Amino acid sequence: MPVDVLFESLDQSGHALCLAEIALLEEEIPRFMHSIIQQGMIVSALHNHWLYTRPTVMYIHIQSVEPPINFAKKIASSFSSLSSYPVA
């Protein structure tokens, strides 16, 4: 499933606008969203792209201003909360 992670230019303190759009199965959303929020990131949108699909795939948008490596580690930690997501 698609995962897009973007980082804007770093500021003088090493922080950047960090954005992600991640496709998840509908039943994975509550656990994943809880993990994201617990780590202080913002869920800016949750929606679907396709109607009448089975299983239902949802797209979650995440944002934060912080060092990009911290953002990436938090996203990776949230992936570990999913049992069905193929992340090594």
Tab-separated table of C-alpha atoms in Angstrom:
chain	number	residue	atom	x	y	z
A	1	MET	CA	0.000	0.000	0.000
A	2	PRO	CA	1.252	3.532	-0.700
A	3	VAL	CA	3.354	5.425	1.812
A	4	ASP	CA	4.526	8.967	1.010
A	5	VAL	CA	6.829	10.824	3.408
A	6	LEU	CA	8.045	14.359	2.654
A	7	PHE	CA	10.405	16.740	4.421
A	8	GLU	CA	10.709	20.469	3.686
A	9	SER	CA	13.994	22.388	4.064
A	10	LEU	CA	15.605	22.431	7.503
A	11	ASP	CA	15.535	25.609	9.549
A	12	GLN	CA	18.515	26.849	11.572
A	13	SER	CA	17.643	24.534	14.467
A	14	GLY	CA	17.381	21.426	12.265
A	15	HIS	CA	13.581	21.318	12.209
A	16	ALA	CA	11.480	20.897	9.082
A	17	LEU	CA	7.854	20.574	8.112
A	18	CYS	CA	7.381	16.803	7.913
A	19	LEU	CA	4.395	15.325	6.077
A	20	ALA	CA	3.150	11.807	5.401
A	21	GLU	CA	0.237	10.208	3.575
A	22	ILE	CA	-0.207	6.538	4.386
A	23	ALA	CA	-2.748	4.062	3.039
A	24	LEU	CA	-4.165	1.679	5.643
A	25	LEU	CA	-6.968	-0.810	5.878
A	26	GLU	CA	-9.996	0.673	7.614
A	27	GLU	CA	-9.655	-1.621	10.635
A	28	GLU	CA	-6.026	-0.516	11.160
A	29	ILE	CA	-6.893	3.175	11.508
A	30	PRO	CA	-7.792	3.361	15.248
A	31	ARG	CA	-4.605	1.699	16.497
A	32	PHE	CA	-2.345	3.547	14.043
A	33	MET	CA	-3.993	6.930	14.699
A	34	HIS	CA	-3.716	6.433	18.462
A	35	SER	CA	0.008	5.754	18.099
A	36	ILE	CA	0.492	8.868	15.940
A	37	ILE	CA	-1.379	11.134	18.361
A	38	GLN	CA	0.382	9.682	21.423
A	39	GLN	CA	3.709	10.670	19.847
A	40	GLY	CA	2.623	14.296	19.432
A	41	MET	CA	2.067	14.320	15.682
A	42	ILE	CA	-0.983	15.867	14.009
A	43	VAL	CA	-3.489	13.860	11.984
A	44	SER	CA	-4.570	16.492	9.457
A	45	ALA	CA	-6.894	14.344	7.327
A	46	LEU	CA	-8.423	10.894	7.069
A	47	HIS	CA	-10.271	9.944	3.879
A	48	ASN	CA	-10.661	7.400	1.125
A	49	HIS	CA	-9.676	7.770	-2.531
A	50	TRP	CA	-11.850	5.032	-4.003
A	51	LEU	CA	-15.515	4.214	-3.486
A	52	TYR	CA	-16.939	0.696	-3.283
A	53	THR	CA	-13.607	-1.058	-2.739
A	54	ARG	CA	-13.255	-4.127	-0.547
A	55	PRO	CA	-11.401	-4.092	1.676
A	56	THR	CA	-11.825	-0.396	2.414
A	57	VAL	CA	-8.541	1.487	2.115
A	58	MET	CA	-8.224	4.785	3.986
A	59	TYR	CA	-5.556	7.474	3.628
A	60	ILE	CA	-4.237	9.203	6.736
A	61	HIS	CA	-2.309	12.495	6.516
A	62	ILE	CA	0.204	13.259	9.264
A	63	GLN	CA	2.247	16.380	9.925
A	64	SER	CA	4.775	17.688	12.396
A	65	VAL	CA	7.549	20.281	12.662
A	66	GLU	CA	10.635	18.565	14.035
A	67	PRO	CA	13.921	17.017	12.898
A	68	PRO	CA	13.045	14.682	9.987
A	69	ILE	CA	14.857	11.717	11.576
A	70	ASN	CA	12.601	12.010	14.641
A	71	PHE	CA	9.511	12.077	12.417
A	72	ALA	CA	10.711	9.007	10.516
A	73	LYS	CA	11.351	7.111	13.755
A	74	LYS	CA	7.875	7.971	15.043
A	75	ILE	CA	6.247	6.806	11.802
A	76	ALA	CA	8.250	3.561	11.992
A	77	SER	CA	7.129	3.078	15.591
A	78	SER	CA	3.496	3.525	14.547
A	79	PHE	CA	3.933	0.918	11.796
A	80	SER	CA	5.047	-1.547	14.453
A	81	SER	CA	1.603	-1.206	16.067
A	82	LEU	CA	0.072	-2.887	13.005
A	83	SER	CA	-0.060	-6.650	12.768
A	84	SER	CA	-0.872	-6.844	9.066
A	85	TYR	CA	1.407	-4.170	7.608
A	86	PRO	CA	4.459	-5.604	5.821
A	87	VAL	CA	7.190	-3.497	7.409
A	88	ALA	CA	10.588	-4.974	8.186
